[in-house]
mmCIF file of C-alpha atoms in Angstrom:
data_model
loop_
_atom_site.group_PDB
_atom_site.id
_atom_site.type_symbol
_atom_site.label_atom_id
_atom_site.label_comp_id
_atom_site.label_asym_id
_atom_site.label_seq_id
_atom_site.Cartn_x
_atom_site.Cartn_y
_atom_site.Cartn_z
ATOM 1 C CA ASP C 6 -10.602 -6.677 27.642
ATOM 2 C CA GLY C 7 -7.657 -5.590 25.984
ATOM 3 C CA TRP C 8 -6.107 -7.084 22.698
ATOM 4 C CA CYS C 9 -7.306 -10.218 21.417
ATOM 5 C CA ARG C 10 -7.747 -12.334 18.293
ATOM 6 C CA TRP C 11 -11.312 -11.877 16.516
ATOM 7 C CA LYS C 12 -13.006 -15.350 16.378
ATOM 8 C CA LEU C 13 -14.865 -16.641 13.430
ATOM 9 C CA ILE C 14 -18.215 -17.895 14.544
ATOM 10 C CA PRO C 15 -21.087 -19.573 12.628
ATOM 11 C CA SER C 16 -23.268 -17.268 10.388
ATOM 12 C CA PRO C 17 -27.063 -17.059 11.697
ATOM 13 C CA VAL C 18 -28.006 -16.311 8.076
ATOM 14 C CA PRO C 19 -30.610 -19.077 6.543
ATOM 15 C CA ALA C 20 -31.387 -19.379 2.928
ATOM 16 C CA GLU C 21 -34.665 -17.647 3.267
ATOM 17 C CA ASP C 22 -32.798 -14.419 4.521
ATOM 18 C CA LEU C 23 -30.555 -14.685 1.511
ATOM 19 C CA ASP C 24 -33.687 -15.099 -0.844
ATOM 20 C CA ARG C 25 -35.288 -12.069 0.812
ATOM 21 C CA GLN C 26 -31.948 -9.871 0.561
ATOM 22 C CA GLU C 27 -31.828 -10.632 -3.047
ATOM 23 C CA GLN C 28 -35.228 -9.432 -3.565
ATOM 24 C CA GLU C 29 -34.603 -6.136 -1.735
ATOM 25 C CA THR C 30 -31.338 -5.600 -3.273
ATOM 26 C CA GLY C 31 -32.607 -6.353 -6.860
ATOM 27 C CA CYS C 32 -29.821 -8.974 -7.677
ATOM 28 C CA ARG C 33 -29.249 -12.365 -8.124
ATOM 29 C CA PHE C 34 -26.390 -13.496 -5.707
ATOM 30 C CA PRO C 35 -23.648 -15.805 -6.981
ATOM 31 C CA VAL C 36 -23.672 -18.915 -5.313
ATOM 32 C CA LEU C 37 -20.447 -18.160 -3.838
ATOM 33 C CA LEU C 38 -21.316 -14.841 -2.296
ATOM 34 C CA ARG C 39 -24.402 -16.987 -0.734
ATOM 35 C CA ALA C 40 -22.027 -19.358 0.771
ATOM 36 C CA PHE C 41 -19.838 -16.433 2.255
ATOM 37 C CA PHE C 42 -22.615 -14.825 3.939
ATOM 38 C CA SER C 43 -24.028 -18.125 5.449
ATOM 39 C CA ALA C 44 -20.740 -19.641 6.533
ATOM 40 C CA TYR C 45 -19.234 -17.441 9.387
ATOM 41 C CA CYS C 46 -19.611 -13.908 10.698
ATOM 42 C CA HIS C 47 -16.207 -12.099 10.142
ATOM 43 C CA TYR C 48 -14.307 -9.117 11.212
ATOM 44 C CA PHE C 49 -11.809 -8.456 7.851
ATOM 45 C CA MET C 50 -11.391 -4.846 7.863
ATOM 46 C CA ASP C 51 -7.700 -5.011 7.857
ATOM 47 C CA CYS C 52 -7.681 -6.836 4.437
ATOM 48 C CA GLY C 53 -10.615 -4.818 2.970
ATOM 49 C CA LEU C 54 -13.252 -7.151 3.240
ATOM 50 C CA GLY C 55 -15.271 -5.452 5.749
ATOM 51 C CA THR C 56 -17.420 -7.001 8.644
ATOM 52 C CA GLN C 57 -20.462 -9.278 9.030
ATOM 53 C CA LYS C 58 -21.843 -8.959 12.464
ATOM 54 C CA PRO C 59 -24.288 -11.591 13.933
ATOM 55 C CA ASP C 60 -27.134 -9.117 14.306
ATOM 56 C CA LYS C 61 -26.373 -7.225 11.000
ATOM 57 C CA PRO C 62 -25.300 -9.687 8.620
ATOM 58 C CA PHE C 63 -25.856 -7.670 5.548
ATOM 59 C CA SER C 64 -24.786 -4.260 6.825
ATOM 60 C CA ASP C 65 -21.910 -3.859 4.355
ATOM 61 C CA LEU C 66 -24.098 -4.933 1.511
ATOM 62 C CA ASP C 67 -26.753 -2.507 2.570
ATOM 63 C CA ASN C 68 -24.291 0.366 2.837
ATOM 64 C CA ALA C 69 -22.818 -0.192 -0.802
ATOM 65 C CA TRP C 70 -26.118 -0.746 -2.379
ATOM 66 C CA ASN C 71 -26.850 1.750 -5.035
ATOM 67 C CA PRO C 72 -29.733 1.585 -7.708
ATOM 68 C CA VAL C 73 -27.760 3.075 -10.579
ATOM 69 C CA LEU C 74 -25.198 0.294 -10.145
ATOM 70 C CA VAL C 75 -27.747 -2.432 -9.763
ATOM 71 C CA ARG C 76 -29.768 -1.084 -13.002
ATOM 72 C CA GLY C 77 -26.404 -1.157 -14.859
ATOM 73 C CA GLY C 78 -25.743 -5.085 -14.129
ATOM 74 C CA TYR C 79 -23.485 -4.451 -11.087
ATOM 75 C CA LEU C 80 -24.026 -5.814 -7.622
ATOM 76 C CA PRO C 81 -22.407 -3.485 -5.018
ATOM 77 C CA PHE C 82 -21.165 -5.540 -2.229
ATOM 78 C CA LEU C 83 -18.320 -3.656 -0.442
ATOM 79 C CA TRP C 84 -17.507 0.096 0.404
ATOM 80 C CA ASP C 85 -13.649 0.326 0.577
ATOM 81 C CA GLU C 86 -13.104 3.555 2.463
ATOM 82 C CA ASP C 87 -9.208 3.076 2.931
ATOM 83 C CA LEU C 88 -8.675 3.292 -0.850
ATOM 84 C CA GLY C 89 -10.317 6.384 -1.415
ATOM 85 C CA CYS C 90 -13.981 5.629 -1.123
ATOM 86 C CA PHE C 91 -14.363 2.911 -4.007
ATOM 87 C CA ILE C 92 -17.675 0.782 -4.218
ATOM 88 C CA ARG C 93 -16.924 -2.500 -5.230
ATOM 89 C CA CYS C 94 -19.123 -4.620 -7.446
ATOM 90 C CA ILE C 95 -19.710 -8.061 -8.945
ATOM 91 C CA ASP C 96 -20.144 -7.496 -12.716
ATOM 92 C CA LEU C 97 -23.288 -9.970 -13.178
ATOM 93 C CA ALA C 98 -23.260 -9.572 -17.022
ATOM 94 C CA ASN C 99 -22.067 -13.191 -17.517
ATOM 95 C CA MET C 100 -24.194 -14.792 -14.755
ATOM 96 C CA PRO C 101 -24.797 -17.720 -13.900
ATOM 97 C CA ASP C 102 -21.227 -18.206 -15.329
ATOM 98 C CA GLU C 103 -19.640 -16.959 -11.910
ATOM 99 C CA ASP C 104 -16.094 -17.668 -13.162
ATOM 100 C CA ARG C 105 -16.595 -14.742 -15.945
ATOM 101 C CA CYS C 106 -18.102 -12.222 -13.515
ATOM 102 C CA PRO C 107 -15.316 -10.079 -12.403
ATOM 103 C CA VAL C 108 -15.109 -7.992 -9.290
ATOM 104 C CA VAL C 109 -14.605 -4.180 -10.100
ATOM 105 C CA GLN C 110 -14.807 -0.905 -8.441
ATOM 106 C CA ILE C 111 -15.907 2.820 -9.055
ATOM 107 C CA ASP C 112 -14.981 5.993 -7.312
ATOM 108 C CA HIS C 113 -18.061 7.037 -5.517
ATOM 109 C CA GLU C 114 -17.383 10.706 -6.776
ATOM 110 C CA ILE C 115 -17.314 9.777 -10.206
ATOM 111 C CA LEU C 116 -20.428 7.666 -9.578
ATOM 112 C CA PHE C 117 -22.270 10.217 -8.027
ATOM 113 C CA ASP C 118 -21.206 12.730 -10.636
ATOM 114 C CA LEU C 119 -22.729 10.430 -13.463
ATOM 115 C CA GLY C 120 -26.146 11.079 -11.944
ATOM 116 C CA GLU C 121 -29.107 8.842 -11.371
ATOM 117 C CA ARG C 122 -29.881 8.049 -15.123
ATOM 118 C CA ALA C 123 -26.517 6.736 -15.773
ATOM 119 C CA ASP C 124 -26.496 3.192 -17.720
ATOM 120 C CA ARG C 125 -24.259 0.352 -17.954
ATOM 121 C CA GLU C 126 -22.545 2.107 -21.115
ATOM 122 C CA ALA C 127 -21.856 5.342 -18.930
ATOM 123 C CA LEU C 128 -20.666 3.101 -15.913
ATOM 124 C CA ALA C 129 -18.463 0.797 -17.502
ATOM 125 C CA PRO C 130 -15.605 3.007 -18.709
ATOM 126 C CA HIS C 131 -15.179 4.233 -14.940
ATOM 127 C CA MET C 132 -15.019 0.412 -13.550
ATOM 128 C CA GLU C 133 -11.620 -0.522 -12.305
ATOM 129 C CA PRO C 134 -10.682 -4.000 -12.558
ATOM 130 C CA VAL C 135 -9.992 -5.864 -8.945
ATOM 131 C CA ALA C 136 -10.301 -9.451 -9.746
ATOM 132 C CA GLU C 137 -11.213 -11.720 -12.501
ATOM 133 C CA SER C 138 -13.920 -13.243 -10.511
ATOM 134 C CA LEU C 139 -15.239 -13.155 -6.753
ATOM 135 C CA GLN C 140 -13.291 -16.583 -6.020
ATOM 136 C CA ALA C 141 -10.255 -15.010 -7.372
ATOM 137 C CA PHE C 142 -10.834 -11.865 -5.197
ATOM 138 C CA LEU C 143 -11.269 -14.055 -1.869
ATOM 139 C CA GLU C 144 -8.341 -16.327 -2.794
ATOM 140 C CA GLU C 145 -6.016 -13.199 -3.151
ATOM 141 C CA LEU C 146 -7.155 -11.806 0.395
ATOM 142 C CA PHE C 147 -6.880 -15.398 2.247
ATOM 143 C CA SER C 148 -3.817 -16.985 0.497
ATOM 144 C CA GLY C 149 -1.865 -13.778 0.056
ATOM 145 C CA TRP C 150 -2.988 -11.761 2.988
ATOM 146 C CA THR C 151 0.579 -9.964 3.677
ATOM 147 C CA ALA C 152 0.858 -9.270 -0.068
ATOM 148 C CA PHE C 153 -2.678 -8.001 -0.157
ATOM 149 C CA ARG C 154 -2.341 -5.578 2.889
ATOM 150 C CA GLY C 155 1.126 -4.514 1.423
ATOM 151 C CA LYS C 156 -0.553 -3.561 -1.798
ATOM 152 C CA LYS C 157 -3.176 -1.834 -0.194
ATOM 153 C CA LEU C 158 -0.892 0.331 1.959
ATOM 154 C CA ALA C 159 1.168 1.266 -0.910
ATOM 155 C CA ARG C 160 -1.851 2.382 -2.932
ATOM 156 C CA ARG C 161 -2.854 4.244 0.067
ATOM 157 C CA TYR C 162 0.182 5.899 0.675
ATOM 158 C CA VAL C 163 0.556 7.049 -3.224
ATOM 159 C CA GLU C 164 -2.959 8.427 -3.000
ATOM 160 C CA GLY C 165 -2.062 10.586 -0.011
ATOM 161 C CA LEU C 166 1.234 11.627 -1.505
ATOM 162 C CA ARG C 167 -0.742 12.808 -4.530
ATOM 163 C CA GLU C 168 -3.016 14.996 -2.452
ATOM 164 C CA ALA C 169 -0.127 16.231 -0.545
ATOM 165 C CA TYR C 170 1.541 17.429 -3.743
ATOM 166 C CA GLU C 171 -1.722 19.171 -4.803
ATOM 167 C CA ASP C 172 -2.459 20.739 -1.532
ATOM 168 C CA ALA C 173 1.032 22.233 -1.630
ATOM 169 C CA GLY C 174 0.623 23.603 -5.290
ATOM 170 C CA GLY C 175 2.220 21.008 -6.966
ATOM 171 C CA LYS C 176 -0.580 19.427 -9.019
ATOM 172 C CA GLU C 177 1.146 19.919 -12.196
ATOM 173 C CA VAL C 178 4.350 18.422 -10.677
ATOM 174 C CA TRP C 179 2.633 15.381 -9.682
ATOM 175 C CA ALA C 180 0.640 15.102 -12.976
ATOM 176 C CA GLU C 181 3.913 15.293 -15.076
ATOM 177 C CA PHE C 182 5.507 12.464 -12.916
ATOM 178 C CA ALA C 183 2.711 10.191 -13.004
ATOM 179 C CA GLY C 184 2.142 10.380 -16.588
ATOM 180 C CA ALA C 185 5.699 9.527 -17.468
ATOM 181 C CA ALA C 186 6.453 6.905 -14.504
ATOM 182 C CA HIS C 187 5.779 3.287 -14.553
ATOM 183 C CA GLY C 188 6.303 0.059 -12.286
ATOM 184 C CA VAL C 189 9.173 -1.970 -11.986
ATOM 185 C CA SER C 190 10.106 -4.491 -14.661
ATOM 186 C CA GLU C 191 9.893 -8.198 -13.543
ATOM 187 C CA ALA C 192 13.643 -8.640 -14.287
ATOM 188 C CA HIS C 193 14.603 -5.862 -11.979
ATOM 189 C CA LEU C 194 12.316 -6.998 -9.491
ATOM 190 C CA THR C 195 13.543 -10.461 -9.329
ATOM 191 C CA ALA C 196 17.047 -9.364 -9.101
ATOM 192 C CA LEU C 197 16.245 -7.507 -5.994
ATOM 193 C CA LYS C 198 14.227 -10.314 -4.462
ATOM 194 C CA THR C 199 17.274 -12.496 -5.315
ATOM 195 C CA LEU C 200 19.170 -10.415 -3.022
ATOM 196 C CA TYR C 201 16.427 -9.912 -0.410
ATOM 197 C CA PRO C 202 13.986 -12.694 -0.473
ATOM 198 C CA GLU C 203 12.217 -10.908 2.435
ATOM 199 C CA LEU C 204 11.460 -7.835 0.502
ATOM 200 C CA PRO C 205 8.609 -6.240 2.344
ATOM 201 C CA ALA C 206 5.480 -6.473 0.555
ATOM 202 C CA SER C 207 4.550 -2.729 0.808
ATOM 203 C CA LEU C 208 7.937 -1.854 -0.723
ATOM 204 C CA GLU C 209 7.216 -4.304 -3.528
ATOM 205 C CA ALA C 210 3.853 -2.854 -4.182
ATOM 206 C CA LEU C 211 5.341 0.749 -4.169
ATOM 207 C CA LEU C 212 7.925 -0.297 -6.768
ATOM 208 C CA ARG C 213 5.134 -2.097 -8.788
ATOM 209 C CA ILE C 214 3.563 1.401 -8.891
ATOM 210 C CA TYR C 215 6.666 3.657 -9.520
ATOM 211 C CA ASP C 216 9.882 2.236 -9.857
ATOM 212 C CA GLY C 217 12.049 5.071 -8.320
ATOM 213 C CA THR C 218 11.965 8.731 -8.325
ATOM 214 C CA TYR C 219 15.724 9.352 -8.150
ATOM 215 C CA TYR C 220 17.619 10.283 -11.323
ATOM 216 C CA GLN C 221 15.435 7.749 -12.886
ATOM 217 C CA GLU C 222 14.970 7.888 -16.761
ATOM 218 C CA TYR C 223 11.281 6.725 -17.483
ATOM 219 C CA ARG C 224 11.432 8.594 -20.912
ATOM 220 C CA PRO C 225 14.607 8.634 -23.252
ATOM 221 C CA GLY C 226 16.561 11.953 -22.252
ATOM 222 C CA GLN C 227 14.237 12.890 -19.480
ATOM 223 C CA THR C 228 15.452 12.414 -15.782
ATOM 224 C CA THR C 229 12.928 12.321 -13.088
ATOM 225 C CA CYS C 230 13.678 13.485 -9.701
ATOM 226 C CA LEU C 231 10.757 13.666 -7.155
ATOM 227 C CA TYR C 232 10.614 13.854 -3.309
ATOM 228 C CA PHE C 233 8.448 10.603 -2.503
ATOM 229 C CA LEU C 234 9.459 9.741 1.059
ATOM 230 C CA GLY C 235 10.258 11.289 4.443
ATOM 231 C CA SER C 236 11.881 10.243 7.715
ATOM 232 C CA ASP C 237 11.358 11.040 11.468
ATOM 233 C CA MET C 238 13.242 14.212 10.640
ATOM 234 C CA GLU C 239 10.373 16.868 10.372
ATOM 235 C CA GLU C 240 9.884 18.182 6.789
ATOM 236 C CA TYR C 241 13.185 16.513 5.240
ATOM 237 C CA PRO C 242 12.417 14.751 1.965
ATOM 238 C CA TYR C 243 13.936 11.788 0.410
ATOM 239 C CA TYR C 244 13.703 10.130 -3.054
ATOM 240 C CA LEU C 245 12.719 6.537 -3.658
ATOM 241 C CA LEU C 246 15.676 4.510 -5.306
ATOM 242 C CA SER C 247 14.604 2.163 -8.203
ATOM 243 C CA ALA C 248 15.017 -1.790 -7.866
ATOM 244 C CA ALA C 249 17.947 -1.458 -9.928
ATOM 245 C CA GLN C 250 19.502 1.284 -7.936
ATOM 246 C CA MET C 251 18.910 -0.741 -4.760
ATOM 247 C CA VAL C 252 20.885 -3.647 -6.145
ATOM 248 C CA LYS C 253 23.555 -1.558 -7.553
ATOM 249 C CA THR C 254 24.201 0.173 -4.115
ATOM 250 C CA ASP C 255 23.776 -3.119 -2.211
ATOM 251 C CA ARG C 256 27.270 -3.391 -0.664
ATOM 252 C CA ASP C 257 28.060 0.513 -0.495
ATOM 253 C CA PHE C 258 27.276 0.866 3.223
ATOM 254 C CA LYS C 259 29.193 -2.055 4.034
ATOM 255 C CA GLU C 260 32.090 -0.384 2.428
ATOM 256 C CA TRP C 261 32.272 2.991 4.211
ATOM 257 C CA GLY C 262 29.929 2.458 7.267
ATOM 258 C CA ASP C 263 32.168 0.022 9.081
ATOM 259 C CA TYR C 264 33.176 2.591 11.543
ATOM 260 C CA LEU C 265 29.533 2.890 12.648
ATOM 261 C CA ILE C 266 28.791 -0.918 12.839
ATOM 262 C CA ASP C 267 32.122 -1.633 14.591
ATOM 263 C CA ARG C 268 31.230 1.352 17.133
ATOM 264 C CA GLU C 269 34.781 2.846 16.301
ATOM 265 C CA TYR C 270 33.847 6.179 17.989
ATOM 266 C CA ASP C 271 32.229 6.354 21.310
ATOM 267 C CA ASP C 272 30.569 9.847 20.592
ATOM 268 C CA ILE C 273 28.607 8.383 17.480
ATOM 269 C CA PRO C 274 25.046 7.078 18.674
ATOM 270 C CA VAL C 275 24.381 3.648 17.222
ATOM 271 C CA PRO C 276 21.041 1.709 18.511
ATOM 272 C CA GLU C 277 21.382 -1.275 20.313
ATOM 273 C CA GLY C 278 18.988 -3.153 17.771
ATOM 274 C CA VAL C 279 21.836 -2.694 15.129
ATOM 275 C CA THR C 280 24.451 -5.483 14.780
ATOM 276 C CA HIS C 281 27.878 -5.602 15.605
ATOM 277 C CA ASP C 282 28.981 -7.887 12.997
ATOM 278 C CA LEU C 283 29.979 -6.132 9.735
ATOM 279 C CA GLU C 284 30.385 -9.414 7.793
ATOM 280 C CA SER C 285 26.673 -10.478 8.289
ATOM 281 C CA LEU C 286 25.487 -6.939 7.590
ATOM 282 C CA ARG C 287 22.372 -7.087 5.096
ATOM 283 C CA TRP C 288 21.079 -3.726 4.676
ATOM 284 C CA LEU C 289 18.904 -2.609 1.678
ATOM 285 C CA HIS C 290 19.439 0.750 0.598
ATOM 286 C CA PHE C 291 15.973 2.342 -0.374
ATOM 287 C CA SER C 292 16.264 6.077 -0.143
ATOM 288 C CA ASP C 293 18.561 8.998 -0.428
ATOM 289 C CA CYS C 294 17.757 12.156 0.984
ATOM 290 C CA MET C 295 17.305 15.631 -1.135
ATOM 291 C CA ASN C 296 21.288 16.322 -0.774
ATOM 292 C CA ASN C 297 21.880 13.412 -3.240
ATOM 293 C CA GLY C 298 22.238 11.100 -0.082
ATOM 294 C CA GLY C 299 25.156 13.123 1.242
ATOM 295 C CA THR C 300 23.432 13.965 4.397
ATOM 296 C CA SER C 301 20.962 11.096 4.777
ATOM 297 C CA GLN C 302 20.151 7.610 3.771
ATOM 298 C CA LEU C 303 17.527 5.120 4.573
ATOM 299 C CA PHE C 304 17.867 1.262 4.967
ATOM 300 C CA ILE C 305 15.818 -1.914 5.696
ATOM 301 C CA ASP C 306 17.859 -3.849 8.211
ATOM 302 C CA PHE C 307 17.691 -7.707 7.625
ATOM 303 C CA SER C 308 20.263 -8.590 10.060
ATOM 304 C CA PRO C 309 19.461 -6.942 13.433
ATOM 305 C CA SER C 310 21.049 -7.697 16.761
ATOM 306 C CA GLU C 311 19.073 -9.700 19.225
ATOM 307 C CA LYS C 312 17.688 -6.383 20.478
ATOM 308 C CA GLY C 313 16.489 -5.298 17.066
ATOM 309 C CA LYS C 314 13.746 -6.508 14.700
ATOM 310 C CA THR C 315 14.466 -7.994 11.298
ATOM 311 C CA GLY C 316 12.946 -5.420 8.562
ATOM 312 C CA GLN C 317 13.454 -2.306 10.760
ATOM 313 C CA VAL C 318 14.165 0.748 9.052
ATOM 314 C CA VAL C 319 17.368 2.657 10.026
ATOM 315 C CA ARG C 320 18.353 6.101 9.268
ATOM 316 C CA PHE C 321 21.781 7.193 8.724
ATOM 317 C CA THR C 322 22.609 11.003 8.987
ATOM 318 C CA HIS C 323 25.911 12.641 8.329
ATOM 319 C CA ASP C 324 27.592 15.491 10.224
ATOM 320 C CA PRO C 325 26.898 14.762 12.962
ATOM 321 C CA ASP C 326 26.925 11.213 11.960
ATOM 322 C CA GLU C 327 24.458 8.925 13.617
ATOM 323 C CA LEU C 328 22.203 5.869 13.150
ATOM 324 C CA VAL C 329 18.286 5.795 14.222
ATOM 325 C CA VAL C 330 15.956 3.118 13.867
ATOM 326 C CA VAL C 331 12.864 4.917 12.578
ATOM 327 C CA ALA C 332 10.174 2.243 12.681
ATOM 328 C CA ASP C 333 10.127 -1.637 13.339
ATOM 329 C CA SER C 334 9.035 -2.279 9.553
ATOM 330 C CA PHE C 335 8.772 -0.702 6.283
ATOM 331 C CA SER C 336 4.944 -0.778 6.653
ATOM 332 C CA GLU C 337 5.058 1.118 9.966
ATOM 333 C CA TYR C 338 7.507 3.492 8.415
ATOM 334 C CA LEU C 339 4.976 4.413 5.570
ATOM 335 C CA GLU C 340 2.183 4.651 8.462
ATOM 336 C CA LEU C 341 4.623 7.235 10.233
ATOM 337 C CA LEU C 342 4.863 9.410 7.127
ATOM 338 C CA MET C 343 1.092 9.332 6.599
ATOM 339 C CA ASP C 344 0.607 10.027 10.202
ATOM 340 C CA ASN C 345 2.701 12.937 10.013
ATOM 341 C CA GLU C 346 0.618 14.115 6.808
ATOM 342 C CA TYR C 347 3.501 14.010 4.394
ATOM 343 C CA ASP C 348 5.076 17.060 6.140
ATOM 344 C CA PHE C 349 8.319 16.741 3.722
ATOM 345 C CA ILE C 350 6.032 17.993 0.790
ATOM 346 C CA ASN C 351 5.273 21.799 1.123
ATOM 347 C CA GLU C 352 5.456 24.932 -1.150
ATOM 348 C CA ASP C 353 9.189 25.236 -0.853
ATOM 349 C CA THR C 354 9.904 21.322 -1.674
ATOM 350 C CA VAL C 355 7.538 21.378 -4.424
ATOM 351 C CA GLU C 356 9.129 24.345 -5.960
ATOM 352 C CA GLU C 357 12.684 22.627 -5.730
#
């Protein structure tokens, strides 16, 4: 009745059921996978591990099963619909050495295009690495839940953005960007996290995919500018700053935005959740609007008032000046953009 926490309950799966499932599946299960099925029933949809219901403990396994994969030496055990319908598998080539049996995934559309006669040689080039083993896969989920969810959200966001560009006639624009762009260097990421240890996992994950889209020089002599983000302002596009740009502009707002934090003008709206203390202000500047930031900028607020939330996303808009809290967190902000179906990407913005 209403919202509640899911409770882990003991699994009703005995060894003979696992033996029977192995026979039906046509694969010998790693010992760790057998232990996972026989330990607890669970509901781990949020972290991409699916469900195990007491009445249907092998439903995810049955749903992912594919004879082509099994013949190729892969054990499909999970269908991850959130990341574009990938089928996740355990590569059984090195069994019984489970530490050398990696978790991999394949796009279901590629799998179906390969046809029913595809063998391991045909499958292997399309298998994307997920983890070096099932144990590593589970440890990543359970020891780094926040980081995993942030990574998953970032990948889902980027995939949706790519589709938005293609739907708006910008397939070549995206392909040119994706072909040149790369993730942030460890040095630049470390510098950013030194300033902001609370850096949201989803923003870090985005930077690890693409380190900015605002006058970023991924190739010598070639400057990249690509609309990557939006806000609560309908159809208004923004760029993603690189980690180095975020560090460089760290104190900029503090120098020119004092009149907003000090509430110098009664006719400029400032949310109650924004602090009054300029000295303690810690705002991560992560985005400039299409007008080179002159009209609007986006910040992550790590120093809110008692009525605000740490990590809230704040939008500044000029002429008329205002501050608006767009979302309570960066992840919630990305969800907002996805819920709005990337409305900042259209034929007009693609052509620009």
